[in-house]
Short mmCIF file of C-alpha atoms and ligand atoms in Angstrom, two decimals:
data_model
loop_
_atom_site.label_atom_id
_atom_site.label_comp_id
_atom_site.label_asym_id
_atom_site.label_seq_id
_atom_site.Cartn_x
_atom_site.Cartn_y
_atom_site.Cartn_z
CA UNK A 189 42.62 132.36 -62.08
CA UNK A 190 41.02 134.45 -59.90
CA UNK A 191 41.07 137.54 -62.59
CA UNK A 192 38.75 135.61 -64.78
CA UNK A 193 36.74 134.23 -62.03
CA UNK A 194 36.08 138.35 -61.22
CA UNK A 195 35.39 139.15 -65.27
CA UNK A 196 32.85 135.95 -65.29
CA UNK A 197 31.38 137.58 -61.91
CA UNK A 198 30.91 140.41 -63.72
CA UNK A 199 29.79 139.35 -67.22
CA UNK A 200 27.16 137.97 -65.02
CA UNK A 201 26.16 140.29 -63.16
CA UNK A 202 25.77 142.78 -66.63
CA UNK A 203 23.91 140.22 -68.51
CA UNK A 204 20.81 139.75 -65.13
CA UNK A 205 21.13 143.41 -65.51
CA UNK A 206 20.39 143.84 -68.64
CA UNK A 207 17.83 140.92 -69.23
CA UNK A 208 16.35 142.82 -66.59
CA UNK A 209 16.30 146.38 -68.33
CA UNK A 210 14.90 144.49 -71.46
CA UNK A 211 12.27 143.52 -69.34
CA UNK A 212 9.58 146.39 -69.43
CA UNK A 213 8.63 148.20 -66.22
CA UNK A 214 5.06 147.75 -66.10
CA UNK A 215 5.90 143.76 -66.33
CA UNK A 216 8.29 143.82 -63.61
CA UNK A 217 6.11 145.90 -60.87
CA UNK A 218 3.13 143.71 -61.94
CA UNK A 219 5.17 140.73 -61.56
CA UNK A 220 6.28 141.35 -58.35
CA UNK A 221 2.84 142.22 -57.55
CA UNK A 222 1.08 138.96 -58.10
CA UNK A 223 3.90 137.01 -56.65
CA UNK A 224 2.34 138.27 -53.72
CA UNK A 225 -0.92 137.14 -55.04
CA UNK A 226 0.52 133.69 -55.04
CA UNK A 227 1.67 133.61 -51.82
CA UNK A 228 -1.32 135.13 -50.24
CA UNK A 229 -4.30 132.02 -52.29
CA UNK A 230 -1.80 129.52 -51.73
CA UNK A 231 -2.44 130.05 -48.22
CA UNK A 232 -6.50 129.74 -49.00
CA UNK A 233 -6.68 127.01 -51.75
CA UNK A 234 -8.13 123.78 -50.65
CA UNK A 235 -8.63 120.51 -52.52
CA UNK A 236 -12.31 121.64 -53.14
CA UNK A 237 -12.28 125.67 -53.29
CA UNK A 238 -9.60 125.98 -55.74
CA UNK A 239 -9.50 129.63 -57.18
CA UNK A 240 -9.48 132.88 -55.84
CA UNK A 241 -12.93 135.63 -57.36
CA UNK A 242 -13.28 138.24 -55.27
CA UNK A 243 -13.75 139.49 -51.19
CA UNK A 244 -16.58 138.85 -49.19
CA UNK A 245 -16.76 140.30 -45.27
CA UNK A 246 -13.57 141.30 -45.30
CA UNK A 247 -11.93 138.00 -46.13
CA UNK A 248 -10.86 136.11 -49.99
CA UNK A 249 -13.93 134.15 -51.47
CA UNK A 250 -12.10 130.87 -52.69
CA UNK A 251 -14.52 129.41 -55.07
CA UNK A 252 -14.81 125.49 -56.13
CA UNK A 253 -14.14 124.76 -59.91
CA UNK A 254 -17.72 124.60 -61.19
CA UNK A 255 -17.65 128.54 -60.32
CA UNK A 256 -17.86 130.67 -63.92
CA UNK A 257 -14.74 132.76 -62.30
CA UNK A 258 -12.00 129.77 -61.92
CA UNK A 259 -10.42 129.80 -64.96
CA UNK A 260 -9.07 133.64 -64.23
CA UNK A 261 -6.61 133.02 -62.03
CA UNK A 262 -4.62 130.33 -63.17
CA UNK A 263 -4.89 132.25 -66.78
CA UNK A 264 -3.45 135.19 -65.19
CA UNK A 265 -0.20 132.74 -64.31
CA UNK A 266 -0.11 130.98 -67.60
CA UNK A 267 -0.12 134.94 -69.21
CA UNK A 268 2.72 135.88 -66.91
CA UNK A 269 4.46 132.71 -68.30
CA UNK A 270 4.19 133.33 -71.47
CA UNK A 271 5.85 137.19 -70.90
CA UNK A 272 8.75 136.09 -68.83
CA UNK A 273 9.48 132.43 -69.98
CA UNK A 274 10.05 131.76 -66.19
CA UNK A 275 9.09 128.10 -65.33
CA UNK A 276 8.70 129.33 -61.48
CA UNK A 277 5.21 130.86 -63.07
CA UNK A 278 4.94 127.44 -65.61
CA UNK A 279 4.77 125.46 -62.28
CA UNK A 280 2.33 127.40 -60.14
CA UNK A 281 0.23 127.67 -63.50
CA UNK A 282 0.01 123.74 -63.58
CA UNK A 283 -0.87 123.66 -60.08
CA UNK A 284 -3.82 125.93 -60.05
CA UNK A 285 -5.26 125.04 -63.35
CA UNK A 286 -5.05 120.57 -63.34
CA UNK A 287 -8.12 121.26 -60.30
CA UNK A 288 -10.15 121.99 -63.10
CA UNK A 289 -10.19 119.23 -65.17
CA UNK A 290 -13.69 117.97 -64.31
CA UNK A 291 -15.33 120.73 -65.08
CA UNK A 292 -15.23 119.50 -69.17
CA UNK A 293 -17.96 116.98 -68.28
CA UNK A 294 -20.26 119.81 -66.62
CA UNK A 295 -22.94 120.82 -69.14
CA UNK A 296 -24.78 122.29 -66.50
CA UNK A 297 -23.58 125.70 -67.45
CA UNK A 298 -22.22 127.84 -70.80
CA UNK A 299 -19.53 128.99 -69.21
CA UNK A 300 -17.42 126.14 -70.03
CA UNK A 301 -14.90 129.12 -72.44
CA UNK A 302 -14.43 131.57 -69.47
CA UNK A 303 -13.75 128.27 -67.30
CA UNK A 304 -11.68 126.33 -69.17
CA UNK A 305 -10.44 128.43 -72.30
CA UNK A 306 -8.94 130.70 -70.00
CA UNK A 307 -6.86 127.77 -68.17
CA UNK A 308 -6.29 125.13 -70.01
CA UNK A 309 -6.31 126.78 -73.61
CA UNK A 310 -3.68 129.04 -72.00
CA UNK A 311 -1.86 125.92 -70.80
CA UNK A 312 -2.20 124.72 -74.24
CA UNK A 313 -0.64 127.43 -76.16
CA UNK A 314 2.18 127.80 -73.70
CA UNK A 315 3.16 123.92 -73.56
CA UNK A 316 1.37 122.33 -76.55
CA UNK A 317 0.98 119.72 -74.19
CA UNK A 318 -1.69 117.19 -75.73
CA UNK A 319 -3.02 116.36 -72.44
CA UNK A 320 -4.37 119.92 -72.09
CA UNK A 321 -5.55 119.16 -75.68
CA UNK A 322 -7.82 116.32 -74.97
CA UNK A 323 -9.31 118.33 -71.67
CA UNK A 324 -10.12 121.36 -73.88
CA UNK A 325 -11.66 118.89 -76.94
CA UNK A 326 -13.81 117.67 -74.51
CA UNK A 327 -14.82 120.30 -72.98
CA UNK A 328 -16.03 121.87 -76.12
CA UNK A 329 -18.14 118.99 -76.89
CA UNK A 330 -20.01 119.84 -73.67
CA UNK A 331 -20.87 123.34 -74.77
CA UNK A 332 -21.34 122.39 -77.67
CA UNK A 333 -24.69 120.60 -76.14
CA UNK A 334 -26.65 123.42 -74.64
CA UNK A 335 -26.97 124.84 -78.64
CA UNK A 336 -30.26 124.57 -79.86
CA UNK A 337 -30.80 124.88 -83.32
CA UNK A 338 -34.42 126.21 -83.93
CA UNK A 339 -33.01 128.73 -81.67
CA UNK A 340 -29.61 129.60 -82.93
CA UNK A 341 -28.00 130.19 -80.02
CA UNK A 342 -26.32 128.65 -77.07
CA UNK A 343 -28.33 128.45 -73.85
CA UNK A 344 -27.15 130.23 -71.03
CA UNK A 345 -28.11 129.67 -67.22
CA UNK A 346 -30.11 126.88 -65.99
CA UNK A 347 -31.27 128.31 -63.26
CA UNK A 348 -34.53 131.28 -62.33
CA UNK A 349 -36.98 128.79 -64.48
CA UNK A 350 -39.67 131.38 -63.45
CA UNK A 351 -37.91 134.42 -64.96
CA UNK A 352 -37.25 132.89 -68.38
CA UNK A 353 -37.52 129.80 -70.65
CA UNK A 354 -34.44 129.86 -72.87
CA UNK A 355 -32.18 132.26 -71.38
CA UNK A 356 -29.08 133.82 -73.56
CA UNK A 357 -27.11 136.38 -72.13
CA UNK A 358 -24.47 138.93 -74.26
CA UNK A 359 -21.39 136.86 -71.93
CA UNK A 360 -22.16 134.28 -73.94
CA UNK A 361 -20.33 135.39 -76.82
CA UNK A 362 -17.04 134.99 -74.85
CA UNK A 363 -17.57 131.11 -74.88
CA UNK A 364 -17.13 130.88 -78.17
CA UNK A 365 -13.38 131.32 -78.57
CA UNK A 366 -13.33 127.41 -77.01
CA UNK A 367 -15.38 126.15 -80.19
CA UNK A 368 -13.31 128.38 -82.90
CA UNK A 369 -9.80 126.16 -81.02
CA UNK A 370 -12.02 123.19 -81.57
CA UNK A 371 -12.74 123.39 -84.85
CA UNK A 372 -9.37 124.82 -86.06
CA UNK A 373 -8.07 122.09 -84.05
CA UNK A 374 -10.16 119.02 -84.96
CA UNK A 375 -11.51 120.08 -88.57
CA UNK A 376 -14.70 119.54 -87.05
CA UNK A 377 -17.38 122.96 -88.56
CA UNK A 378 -19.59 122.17 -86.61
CA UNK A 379 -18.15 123.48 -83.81
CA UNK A 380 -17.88 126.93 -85.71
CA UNK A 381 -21.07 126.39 -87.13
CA UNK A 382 -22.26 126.74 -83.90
CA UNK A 383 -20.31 129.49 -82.80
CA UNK A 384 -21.04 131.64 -85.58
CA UNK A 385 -24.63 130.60 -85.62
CA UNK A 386 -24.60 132.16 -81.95
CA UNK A 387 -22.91 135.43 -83.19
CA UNK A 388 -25.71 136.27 -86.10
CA UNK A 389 -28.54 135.23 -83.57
CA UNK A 390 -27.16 137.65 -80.60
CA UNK A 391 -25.96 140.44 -82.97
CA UNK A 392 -29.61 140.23 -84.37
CA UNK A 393 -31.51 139.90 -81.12
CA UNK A 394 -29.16 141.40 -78.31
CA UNK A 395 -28.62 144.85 -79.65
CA UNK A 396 -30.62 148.36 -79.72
CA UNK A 397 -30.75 150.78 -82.65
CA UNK A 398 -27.80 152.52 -80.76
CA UNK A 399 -25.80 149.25 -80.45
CA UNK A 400 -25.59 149.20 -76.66
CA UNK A 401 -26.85 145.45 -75.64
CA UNK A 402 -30.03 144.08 -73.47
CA UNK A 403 -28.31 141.40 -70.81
CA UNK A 404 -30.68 138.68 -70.95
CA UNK A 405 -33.03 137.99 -74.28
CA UNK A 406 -35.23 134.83 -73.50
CA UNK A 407 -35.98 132.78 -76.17
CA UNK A 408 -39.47 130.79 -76.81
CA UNK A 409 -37.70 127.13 -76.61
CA UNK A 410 -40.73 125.69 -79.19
CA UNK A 411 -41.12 128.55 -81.94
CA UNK A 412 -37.27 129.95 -81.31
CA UNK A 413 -39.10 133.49 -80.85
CA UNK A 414 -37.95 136.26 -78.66
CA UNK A 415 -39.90 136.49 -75.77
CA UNK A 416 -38.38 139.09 -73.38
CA UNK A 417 -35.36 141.40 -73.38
CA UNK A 418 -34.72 141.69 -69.71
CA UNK A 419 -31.66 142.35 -67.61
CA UNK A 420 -30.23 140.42 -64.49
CA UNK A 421 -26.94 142.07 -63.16
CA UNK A 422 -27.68 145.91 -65.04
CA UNK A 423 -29.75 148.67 -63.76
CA UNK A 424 -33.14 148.36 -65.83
CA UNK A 425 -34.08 146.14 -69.11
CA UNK A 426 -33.55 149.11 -70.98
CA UNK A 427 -30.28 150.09 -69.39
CA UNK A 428 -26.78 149.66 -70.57
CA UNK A 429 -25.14 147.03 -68.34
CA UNK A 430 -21.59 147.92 -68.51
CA UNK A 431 -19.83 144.66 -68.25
CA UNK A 432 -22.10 142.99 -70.70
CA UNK A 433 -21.41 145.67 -73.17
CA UNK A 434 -17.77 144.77 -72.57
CA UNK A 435 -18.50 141.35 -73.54
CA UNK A 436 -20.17 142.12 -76.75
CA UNK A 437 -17.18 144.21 -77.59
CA UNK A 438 -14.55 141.34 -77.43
CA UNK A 439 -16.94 138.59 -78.21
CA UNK A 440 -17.48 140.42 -81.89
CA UNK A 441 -13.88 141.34 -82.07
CA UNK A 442 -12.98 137.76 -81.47
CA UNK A 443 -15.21 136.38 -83.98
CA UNK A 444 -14.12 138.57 -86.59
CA UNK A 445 -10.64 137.42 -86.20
CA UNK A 446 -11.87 133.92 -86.49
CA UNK A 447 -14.37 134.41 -89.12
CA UNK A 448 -12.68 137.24 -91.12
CA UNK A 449 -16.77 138.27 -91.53
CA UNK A 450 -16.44 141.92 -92.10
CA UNK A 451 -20.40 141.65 -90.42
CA UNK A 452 -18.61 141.03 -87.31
CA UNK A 453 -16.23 143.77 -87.62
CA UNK A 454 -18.38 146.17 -88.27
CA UNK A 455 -20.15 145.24 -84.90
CA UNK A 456 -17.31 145.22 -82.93
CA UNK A 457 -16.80 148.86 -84.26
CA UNK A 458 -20.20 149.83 -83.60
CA UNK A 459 -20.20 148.48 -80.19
CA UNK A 460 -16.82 150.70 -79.55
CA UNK A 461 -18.20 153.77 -80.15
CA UNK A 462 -21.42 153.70 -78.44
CA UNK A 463 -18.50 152.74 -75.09
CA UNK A 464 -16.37 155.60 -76.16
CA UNK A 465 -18.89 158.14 -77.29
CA UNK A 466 -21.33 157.44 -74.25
CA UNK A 467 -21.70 160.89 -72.09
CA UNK A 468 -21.66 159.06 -69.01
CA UNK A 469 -17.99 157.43 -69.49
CA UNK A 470 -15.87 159.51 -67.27
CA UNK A 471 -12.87 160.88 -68.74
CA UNK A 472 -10.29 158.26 -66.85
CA UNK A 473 -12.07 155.87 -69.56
CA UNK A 474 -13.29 153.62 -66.38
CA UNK A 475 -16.63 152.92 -66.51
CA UNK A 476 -19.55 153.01 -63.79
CA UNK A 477 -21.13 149.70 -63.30
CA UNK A 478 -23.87 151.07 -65.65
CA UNK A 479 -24.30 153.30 -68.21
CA UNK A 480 -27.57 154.66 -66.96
CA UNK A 481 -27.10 153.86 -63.51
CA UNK A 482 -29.22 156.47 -62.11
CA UNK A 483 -27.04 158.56 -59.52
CA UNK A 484 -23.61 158.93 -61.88
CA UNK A 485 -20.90 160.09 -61.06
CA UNK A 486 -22.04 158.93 -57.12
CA UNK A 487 -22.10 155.29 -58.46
CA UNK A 488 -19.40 152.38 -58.19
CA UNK A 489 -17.07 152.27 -61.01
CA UNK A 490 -16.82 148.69 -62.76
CA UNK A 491 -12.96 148.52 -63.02
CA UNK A 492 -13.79 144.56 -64.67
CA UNK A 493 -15.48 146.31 -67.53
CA UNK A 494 -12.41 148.54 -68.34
CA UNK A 495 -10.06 145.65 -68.39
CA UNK A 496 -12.07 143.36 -70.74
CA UNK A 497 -12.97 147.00 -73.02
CA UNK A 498 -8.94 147.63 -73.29
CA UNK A 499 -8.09 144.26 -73.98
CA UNK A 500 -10.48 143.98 -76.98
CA UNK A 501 -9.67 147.60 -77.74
CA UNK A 502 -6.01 146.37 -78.72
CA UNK A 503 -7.51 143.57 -80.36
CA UNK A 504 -9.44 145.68 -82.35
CA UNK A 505 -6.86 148.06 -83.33
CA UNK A 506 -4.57 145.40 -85.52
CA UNK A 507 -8.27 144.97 -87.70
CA UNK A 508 -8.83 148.78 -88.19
CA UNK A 509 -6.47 151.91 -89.22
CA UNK A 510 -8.37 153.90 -86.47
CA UNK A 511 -5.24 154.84 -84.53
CA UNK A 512 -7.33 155.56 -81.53
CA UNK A 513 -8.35 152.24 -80.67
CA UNK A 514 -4.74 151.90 -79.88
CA UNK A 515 -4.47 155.28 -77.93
CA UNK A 516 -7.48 154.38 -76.00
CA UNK A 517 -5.95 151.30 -74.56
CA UNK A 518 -2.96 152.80 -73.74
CA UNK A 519 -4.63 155.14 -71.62
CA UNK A 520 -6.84 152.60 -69.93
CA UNK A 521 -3.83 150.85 -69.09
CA UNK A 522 -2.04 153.53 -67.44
CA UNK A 523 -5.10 154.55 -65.82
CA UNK A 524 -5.08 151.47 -64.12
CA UNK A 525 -1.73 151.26 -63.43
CA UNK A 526 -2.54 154.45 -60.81
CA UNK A 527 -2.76 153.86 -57.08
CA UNK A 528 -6.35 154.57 -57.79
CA UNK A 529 -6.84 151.55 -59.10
CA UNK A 530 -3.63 148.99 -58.58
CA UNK A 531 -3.15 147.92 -55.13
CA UNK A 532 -0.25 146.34 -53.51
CA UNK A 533 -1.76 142.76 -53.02
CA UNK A 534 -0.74 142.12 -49.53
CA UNK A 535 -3.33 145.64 -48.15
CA UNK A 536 -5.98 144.11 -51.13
CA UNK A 537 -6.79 140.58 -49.79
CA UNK A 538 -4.18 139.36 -52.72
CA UNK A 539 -5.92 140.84 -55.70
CA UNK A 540 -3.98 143.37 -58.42
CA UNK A 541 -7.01 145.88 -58.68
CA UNK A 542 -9.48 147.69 -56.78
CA UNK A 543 -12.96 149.46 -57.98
CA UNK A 544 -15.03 146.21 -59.43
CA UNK A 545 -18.83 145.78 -59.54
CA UNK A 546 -20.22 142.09 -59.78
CA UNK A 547 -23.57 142.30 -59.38
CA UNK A 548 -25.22 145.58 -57.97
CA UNK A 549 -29.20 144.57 -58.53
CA UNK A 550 -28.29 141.48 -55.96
CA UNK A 551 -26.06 143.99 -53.58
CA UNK A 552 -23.29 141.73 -54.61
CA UNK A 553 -19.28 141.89 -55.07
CA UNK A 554 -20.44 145.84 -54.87
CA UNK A 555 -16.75 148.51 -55.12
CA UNK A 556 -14.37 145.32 -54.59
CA UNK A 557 -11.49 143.75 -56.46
CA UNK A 558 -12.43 140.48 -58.91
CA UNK A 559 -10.19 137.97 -60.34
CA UNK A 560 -11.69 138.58 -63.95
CA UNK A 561 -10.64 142.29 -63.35
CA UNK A 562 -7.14 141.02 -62.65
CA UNK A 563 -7.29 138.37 -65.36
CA UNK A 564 -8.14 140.98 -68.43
CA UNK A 565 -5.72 143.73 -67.08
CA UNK A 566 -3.07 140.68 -67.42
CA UNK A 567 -3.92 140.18 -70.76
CA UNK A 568 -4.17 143.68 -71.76
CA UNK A 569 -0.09 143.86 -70.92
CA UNK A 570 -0.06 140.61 -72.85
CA UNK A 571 -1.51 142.36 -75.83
CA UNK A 572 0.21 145.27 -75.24
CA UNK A 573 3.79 143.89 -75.31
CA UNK A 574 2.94 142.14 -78.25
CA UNK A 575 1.36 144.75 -80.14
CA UNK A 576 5.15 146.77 -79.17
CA UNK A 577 6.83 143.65 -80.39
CA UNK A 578 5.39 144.00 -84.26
N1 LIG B 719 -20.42 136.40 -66.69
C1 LIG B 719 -20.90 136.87 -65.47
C2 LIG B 719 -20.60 138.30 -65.22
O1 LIG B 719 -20.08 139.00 -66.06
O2 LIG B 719 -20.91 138.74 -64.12
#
């Protein structure tokens, strides 16, 4: 009796040994990592400021669920469910993402994908849950509101009614992943309609000769007329904004995969190789905050913009035989897997990554760590693994 109770004790102990060594590296350091995370925003979560963004003097910035940032964190918990299949992350991904159910009635805003794609969709794949379903049907409806069709395009902000009229800004584009579920998932086109409607009006009106991106084009709301090209978180109107260029990179690499448009495609490429190709990205692939920010290299990197570049860079590489798309990311990942850049989150107020640039024209969220840094890095291992898998 007890000889077999000592070969089950060690059967055991082989097979937690080995389920471990199947278990990639990176996965296991990063999931130790944000278990930390957990413990540290549990700590700061309230009933009304729900998600972690970024640091502000010194201490975490909890933000309430109408903020554009608090779908990131409970996506970064559904991703780490979905790569270890361990319902200890399935359970803290329910509790940080159900806060945000009444944002699908908020129409104030367009950022109803980055919100509630990045939660709830994320809940949705991982459970197939129809409750999630209903949430994220509704939600598109909402968005699907602010489009305008004389215009072509979703309207972005609300707010700065003295800047602009009808303001659409290149982020946008990430949005409309949320109306290519809906329609897939309801048979309803005009949800695409929309969506692809918006993707021909930006790629038309958002981009230079060199295919680097204005931020902000405003939009005459009567004639549907381009009235300004402006910026509002880059360096000048005529500068290239990193993050936003980041955006039109996986926003045009998403709707190709949706659309199968080889218009989109081409974009997406086009958009890859003014990043890659620009003199000013420094050779770690990490990107200042702008790519004419004035005093380079003496300016803030914008570690966000690398994570949301790498992640559409693997995209991009299963619609392309450029091999390098694929090389790229894998050195933008380990880049960022350096102390440089990952920090241990109990010395980084609970976030993953260091280096991030919100919004340097309003001196804001300037060399700090931001939860959509931490979100996109998450996915990139998603990808990553994946991408190993086929
Ligand atoms: N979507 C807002 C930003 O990228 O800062």
């Amino acid at each position: 009796m007890f000889k077999i109770k000592i070969v089950l004790l060690v059967i055991i102990l082989y097979s937690c040994n080995t389920s471990n060594q199947n278990r990639d590296e990176s996965l296991l350091e990063i999931e130790t990592k944000l278990k930390q995370s957990v413990e540290i925003f549990n700590k700061e979560r309230t009933q009304t400021l729900v998600s972690p963004r970024s640091i502000e003097n010194n201490s975490i910035l909890m933000v309430p669920s109408k903020d554009w940032t608090s779908g990131f964190f409970p996506g970064e918990l559904w991703i780490m469910y979905e790569l270890t299949g361990d319902n200890y992350w399935k359970e803290i991904a329910i509790k940080y993402t159900l806060p945000l159910e009444q944002e699908k009635l908020n129409g104030k805003t367009h950022d109803m994908g980055f919100k509630m794609y990045c939660s709830y969709g994320r809940a949705w794949q991982n459970t197939n849950d129809p409750k999630y379903r209903e949430i994220l049907i509704q939600s598109a409806k909402t968005l699907a509101k602010r489009f305008q069709p004389n215009i072509g395009c979703i309207r972005s902000w609300d707010h700065n009614t003295d800047k602009w009229d009808y303001p659409v800004i290149i982020d946008n584009m990430m949005n409309l992943e949320l109306l290519f579920w809906a329609a897939n998932e309801t048979g309803n086109k005009m949800y695409s309609d929309i969506a692809i409607s918006h993707a021909k009006t930006t790629l038309k009106n958002h981009f230079r000769d060199d295919y680097s991106s204005y931020h902000v084009i405003d939009y005459n709301p009567e004639t549907g007329e381009v009235q300004n090209k402006h910026t509002h978180q880059g360096y000048s109107h005529n500068s290239a904004w990193s993050r936003g260029q980041a955006w039109g990179l996986y926003g045009y690499t998403l709707v190709y995969r949706e659309t199968k448009d080889p218009i989109f495609l081409q974009q997406a490429i086009n958009i890859a190789s003014y990043i890659l190709n620009h003199p000013n990205l420094p050779k770690n692939l990490i990107p200042y905050w702008d790519f004419n920010a004035p005093n380079i290299p003496n300016e803030p990197y914008d570690v966000s913009a690398a994570t949301v570049i790498g992640s559409a860079l693997y995209e991009l590489s299963e619609y392309t035989d450029e091999k390098e798309y694929l090389v790229i990311a894998n050195k933008i990942f380990e880049t960022l897997k350096s102390p440089e850049f990952l920090a241990d989150p109990a010395t980084n107020n609970g976030f993953l990554l260091k280096h991030s640039t919100g919004s340097m024209p309003h001196s804001s969220e300037i060399d700090v760590p931001l939860i959509y840094a931490d979100y996109y890095f998450l996915e990139m291992m998603l990808r990553k693994t994946n991408l190993m898998k086929n």
